[in-house]
Coordinates of C-alpha atoms in Angstrom, one line a residue:
X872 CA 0.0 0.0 0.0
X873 CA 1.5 3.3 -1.0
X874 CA 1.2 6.5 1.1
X875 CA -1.2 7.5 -0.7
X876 CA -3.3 4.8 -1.0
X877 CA -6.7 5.3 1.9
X878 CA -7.7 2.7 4.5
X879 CA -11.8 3.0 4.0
X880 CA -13.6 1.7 7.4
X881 CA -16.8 -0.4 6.0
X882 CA -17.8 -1.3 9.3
X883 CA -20.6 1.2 9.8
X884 CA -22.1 0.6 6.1
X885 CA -22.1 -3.6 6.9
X886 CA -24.4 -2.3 10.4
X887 CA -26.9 -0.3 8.2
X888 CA -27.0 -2.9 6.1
X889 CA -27.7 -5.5 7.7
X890 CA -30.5 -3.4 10.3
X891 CA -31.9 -2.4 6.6
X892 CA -32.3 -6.2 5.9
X893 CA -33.9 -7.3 9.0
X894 CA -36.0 -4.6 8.7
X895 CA -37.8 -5.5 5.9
X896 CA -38.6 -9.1 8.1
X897 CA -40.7 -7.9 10.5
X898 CA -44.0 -9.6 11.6
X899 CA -47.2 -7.7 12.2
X900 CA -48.0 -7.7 15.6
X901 CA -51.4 -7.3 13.9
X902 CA -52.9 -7.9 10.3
X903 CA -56.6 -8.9 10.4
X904 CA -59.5 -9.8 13.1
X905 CA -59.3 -13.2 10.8
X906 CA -55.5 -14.1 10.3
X907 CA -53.1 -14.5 12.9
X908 CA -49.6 -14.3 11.3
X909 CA -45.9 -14.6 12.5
X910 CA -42.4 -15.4 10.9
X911 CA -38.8 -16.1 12.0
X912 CA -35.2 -15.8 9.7
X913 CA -32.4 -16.9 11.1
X914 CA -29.0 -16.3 9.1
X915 CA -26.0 -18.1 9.0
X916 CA -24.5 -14.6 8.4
X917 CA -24.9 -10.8 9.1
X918 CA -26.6 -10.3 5.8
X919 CA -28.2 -13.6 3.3
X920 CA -30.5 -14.3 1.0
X921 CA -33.6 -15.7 2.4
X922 CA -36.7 -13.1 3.1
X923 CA -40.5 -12.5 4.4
X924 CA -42.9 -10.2 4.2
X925 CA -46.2 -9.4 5.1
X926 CA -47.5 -6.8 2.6
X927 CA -51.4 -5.3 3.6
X928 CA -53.5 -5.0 0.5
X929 CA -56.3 -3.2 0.0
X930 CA -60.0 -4.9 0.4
X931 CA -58.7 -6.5 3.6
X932 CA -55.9 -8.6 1.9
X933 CA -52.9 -9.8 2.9
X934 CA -49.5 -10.4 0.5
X935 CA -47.2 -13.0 2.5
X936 CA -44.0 -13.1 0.3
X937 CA -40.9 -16.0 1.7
X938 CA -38.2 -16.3 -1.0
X939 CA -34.6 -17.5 -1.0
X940 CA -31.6 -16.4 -3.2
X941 CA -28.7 -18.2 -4.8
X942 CA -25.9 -18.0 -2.9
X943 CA -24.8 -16.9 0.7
X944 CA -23.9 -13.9 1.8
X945 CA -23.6 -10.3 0.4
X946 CA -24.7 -11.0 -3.3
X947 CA -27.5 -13.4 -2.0
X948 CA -28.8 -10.0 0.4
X949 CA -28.1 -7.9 -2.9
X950 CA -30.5 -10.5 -5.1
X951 CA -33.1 -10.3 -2.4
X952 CA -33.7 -7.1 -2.0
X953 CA -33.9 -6.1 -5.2
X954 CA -36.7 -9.0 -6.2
X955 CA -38.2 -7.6 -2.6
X956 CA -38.4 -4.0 -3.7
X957 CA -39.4 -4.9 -7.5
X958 CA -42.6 -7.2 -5.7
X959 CA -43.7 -3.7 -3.8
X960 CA -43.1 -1.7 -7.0
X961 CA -45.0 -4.2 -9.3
X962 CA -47.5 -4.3 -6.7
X963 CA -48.8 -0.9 -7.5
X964 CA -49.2 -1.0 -11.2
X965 CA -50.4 -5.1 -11.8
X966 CA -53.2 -4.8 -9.1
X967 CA -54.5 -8.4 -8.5
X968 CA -53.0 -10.0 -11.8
X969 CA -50.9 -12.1 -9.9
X970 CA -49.0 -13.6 -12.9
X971 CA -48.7 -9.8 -14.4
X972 CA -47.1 -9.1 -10.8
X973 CA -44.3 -12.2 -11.3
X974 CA -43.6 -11.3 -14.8
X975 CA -42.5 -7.8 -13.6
X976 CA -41.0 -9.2 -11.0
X977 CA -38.8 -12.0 -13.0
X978 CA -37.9 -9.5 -15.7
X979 CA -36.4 -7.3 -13.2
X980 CA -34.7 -10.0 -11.6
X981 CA -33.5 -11.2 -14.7
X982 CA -32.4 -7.2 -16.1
X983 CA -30.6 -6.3 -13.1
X984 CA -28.8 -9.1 -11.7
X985 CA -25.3 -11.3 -12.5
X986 CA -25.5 -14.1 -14.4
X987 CA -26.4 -17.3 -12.7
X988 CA -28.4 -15.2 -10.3
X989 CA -31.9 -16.3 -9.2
X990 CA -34.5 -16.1 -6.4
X991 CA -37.1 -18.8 -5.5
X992 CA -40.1 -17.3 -4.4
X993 CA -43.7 -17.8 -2.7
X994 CA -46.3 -15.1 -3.1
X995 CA -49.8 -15.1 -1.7
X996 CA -52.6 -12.7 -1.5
X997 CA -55.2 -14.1 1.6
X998 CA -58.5 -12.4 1.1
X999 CA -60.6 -12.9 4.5
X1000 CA -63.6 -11.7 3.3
X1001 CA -63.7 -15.1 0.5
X1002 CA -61.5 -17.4 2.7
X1003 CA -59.5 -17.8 -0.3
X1004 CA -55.4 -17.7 -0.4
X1005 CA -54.5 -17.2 -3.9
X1006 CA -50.8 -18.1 -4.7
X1007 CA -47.8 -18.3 -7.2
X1008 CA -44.8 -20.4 -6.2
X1009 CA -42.0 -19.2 -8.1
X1010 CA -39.5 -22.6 -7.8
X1011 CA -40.1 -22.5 -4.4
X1012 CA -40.0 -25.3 -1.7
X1013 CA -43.9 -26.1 -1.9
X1014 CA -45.9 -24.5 1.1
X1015 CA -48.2 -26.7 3.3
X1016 CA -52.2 -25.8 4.1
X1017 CA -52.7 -27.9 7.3
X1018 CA -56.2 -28.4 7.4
X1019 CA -58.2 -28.2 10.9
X1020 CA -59.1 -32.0 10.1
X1021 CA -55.8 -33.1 9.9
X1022 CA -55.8 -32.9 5.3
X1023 CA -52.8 -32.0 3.7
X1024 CA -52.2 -30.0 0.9
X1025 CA -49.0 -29.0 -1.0
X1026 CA -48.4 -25.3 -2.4
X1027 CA -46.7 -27.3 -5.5
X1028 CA -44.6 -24.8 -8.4
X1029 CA -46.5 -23.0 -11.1
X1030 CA -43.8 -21.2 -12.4
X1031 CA -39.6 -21.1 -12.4
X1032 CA -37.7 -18.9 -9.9
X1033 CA -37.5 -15.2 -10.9
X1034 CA -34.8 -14.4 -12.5
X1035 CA -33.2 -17.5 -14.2
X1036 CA -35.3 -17.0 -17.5
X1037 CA -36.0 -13.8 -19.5
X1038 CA -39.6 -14.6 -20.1
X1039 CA -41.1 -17.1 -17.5
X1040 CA -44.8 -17.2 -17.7
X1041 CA -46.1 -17.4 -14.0
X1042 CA -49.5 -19.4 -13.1
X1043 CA -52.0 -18.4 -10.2
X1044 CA -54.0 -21.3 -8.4
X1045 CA -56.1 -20.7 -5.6
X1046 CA -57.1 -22.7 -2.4
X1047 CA -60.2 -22.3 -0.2
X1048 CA -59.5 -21.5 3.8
X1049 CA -61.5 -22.3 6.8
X1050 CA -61.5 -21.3 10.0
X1051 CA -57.8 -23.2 12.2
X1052 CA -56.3 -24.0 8.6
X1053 CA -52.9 -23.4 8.5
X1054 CA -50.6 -22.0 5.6
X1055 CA -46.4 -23.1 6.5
X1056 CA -44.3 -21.4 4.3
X1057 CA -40.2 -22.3 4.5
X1058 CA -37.2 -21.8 2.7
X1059 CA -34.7 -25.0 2.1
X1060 CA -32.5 -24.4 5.5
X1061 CA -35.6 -25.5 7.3
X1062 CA -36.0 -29.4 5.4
X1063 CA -32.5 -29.6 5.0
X1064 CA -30.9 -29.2 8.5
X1065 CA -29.0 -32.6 9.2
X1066 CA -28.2 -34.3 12.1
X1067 CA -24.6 -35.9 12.9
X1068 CA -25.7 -39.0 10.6
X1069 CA -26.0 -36.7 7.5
X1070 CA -29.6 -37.7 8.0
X1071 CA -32.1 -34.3 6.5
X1072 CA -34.8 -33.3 8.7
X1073 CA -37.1 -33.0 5.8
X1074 CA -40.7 -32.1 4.7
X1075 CA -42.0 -35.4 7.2
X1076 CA -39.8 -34.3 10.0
X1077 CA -41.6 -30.5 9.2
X1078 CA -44.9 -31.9 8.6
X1079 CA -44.9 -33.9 12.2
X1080 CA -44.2 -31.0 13.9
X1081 CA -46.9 -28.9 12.2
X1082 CA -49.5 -31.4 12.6
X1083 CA -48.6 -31.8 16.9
X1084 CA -47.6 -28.2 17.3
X1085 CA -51.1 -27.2 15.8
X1086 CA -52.7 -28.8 18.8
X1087 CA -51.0 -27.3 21.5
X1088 CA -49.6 -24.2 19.9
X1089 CA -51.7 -20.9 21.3
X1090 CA -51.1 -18.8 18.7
X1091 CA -48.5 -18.4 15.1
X1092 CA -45.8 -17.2 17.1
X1093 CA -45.7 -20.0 19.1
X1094 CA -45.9 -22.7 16.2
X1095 CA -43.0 -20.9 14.4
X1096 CA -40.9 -20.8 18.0
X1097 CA -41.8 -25.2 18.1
X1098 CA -40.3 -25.3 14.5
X1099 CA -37.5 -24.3 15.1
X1100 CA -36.6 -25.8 18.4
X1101 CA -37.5 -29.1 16.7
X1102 CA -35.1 -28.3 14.3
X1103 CA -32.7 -27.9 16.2
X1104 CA -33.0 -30.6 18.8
X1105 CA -32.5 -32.6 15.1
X1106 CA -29.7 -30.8 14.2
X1107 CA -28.2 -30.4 17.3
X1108 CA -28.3 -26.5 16.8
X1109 CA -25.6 -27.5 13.5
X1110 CA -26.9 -24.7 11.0
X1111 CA -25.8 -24.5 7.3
X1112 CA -28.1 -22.7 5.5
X1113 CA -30.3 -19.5 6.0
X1114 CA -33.3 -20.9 7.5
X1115 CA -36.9 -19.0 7.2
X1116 CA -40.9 -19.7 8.5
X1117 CA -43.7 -17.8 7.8
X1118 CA -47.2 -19.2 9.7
X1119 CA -50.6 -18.0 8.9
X1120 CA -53.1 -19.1 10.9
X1121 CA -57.0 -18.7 9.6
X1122 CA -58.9 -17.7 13.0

């Protein structure tokens, strides 16, 4: 380093950054007389790629976004928040042409970001007033509704994650809600937390913990705070991957 060369302290910038990130993740305390919502990510590092949101619509709707980036780190936080703030922007011209909203999305995505970039993503819109939760699932690990009768159904893809294709044409399906369904959404550092055997958790080792914490759980919050612990008493607490929940609870 020459004398003239200048030491540049980052330090500061890293903080804002990463209290910019976990700001955008934070649960309602309230959303609805008719949803009861919470959500928990839990990084591997000061700054990643997973995210949620919980976006209020207008007509007493509710947006719950949980998406996941390539990568770790910096570039995975860069991704993320730029699909996140293209999802708010898209929001307010597409109205509630869901496929129009991930088409704006994906080409932004696709526009702005380095090759071999790409985000899997959930969006949802739960309207209380039909009881209906209608969805895209952008390459996503598949959501779970946990019916109050014990039925399961899979969020399964309709379209491929945003940004890894110029033109992806994204496909809205819809499933009716009653009153104590569940909607578990995840990212893959939830499934794929292993024990000291190399053994996964996995969807069944998620799926029994939905289907017993559903019982005895009081509320979202305290669901997504049984996840994780069963997780980790899997795992032993061993993290690899950026690991995100998002619970709605139909009331």
């Amino acid at each position: 380093m020459t004398t003239e060369e200048m030491v540049v302290d980052v330090s500061q910038d890293w903080v804002l950054a990463c209290d910019g990130q976990q700001g955008f993740m934070q649960a309602p305390c309230t959303v609805s007389d008719s949803l009861d919502c919470s959500a928990r990510c839990r990084q591997i590092r000061a700054l990643g790629g997973d995210c949620y949101s919980f976006i209020p619509l207008k007509s007493d709707q509710l947006a719950l976004v949980v998406g996941d980036a390539s990568g770790k780190g910096l570039a995975a936080a860069l991704m993320i928040a730029n699909v996140q703030s293209s999802l708010r922007t898209a929001a307010l011209f597409t109205g509630n042409d869901l496929g129009a909203l991930l088409k704006a999305v994906n080409h932004q995505a696709y526009s702005s970001s380095l090759a071999n970039r790409y985000a899997t993503l959930f969006y949802g819109v739960f309207d209380n007033a039909k009881r209906t939760l209608r969805y895209i699932n952008a390459g996503h690990n598949p959501p779970v509704v946990l019916r109050r009768d014990g039925s399961v159904e899979w969020l399964e893809t309709s379209g491929a994650p945003v940004g890894m294709f110029p033109d992806s044409i994204y496909k809205e399906k819809v499933v009716e809600l009653e009153a104590g369904d569940l909607a578990i959404a995840y990212t893959d550092g939830v499934v794929e937390a292993t024990n000291q055997n190399g053994e996964e958790w996995g969807v069944q080792g998620l799926l029994k913990t939905d289907i017993y914490g559903a019982q005895r759980s009081q509320n979202a919050g305290d669901l997504v705070n049984l996840i994780f612990h069963s997780m980790d008493d899997f795992s032993q607490g061993h993290q690899t991957d950026d690991a995100t929940l998002a619970v709605v609870r139909v009331v």
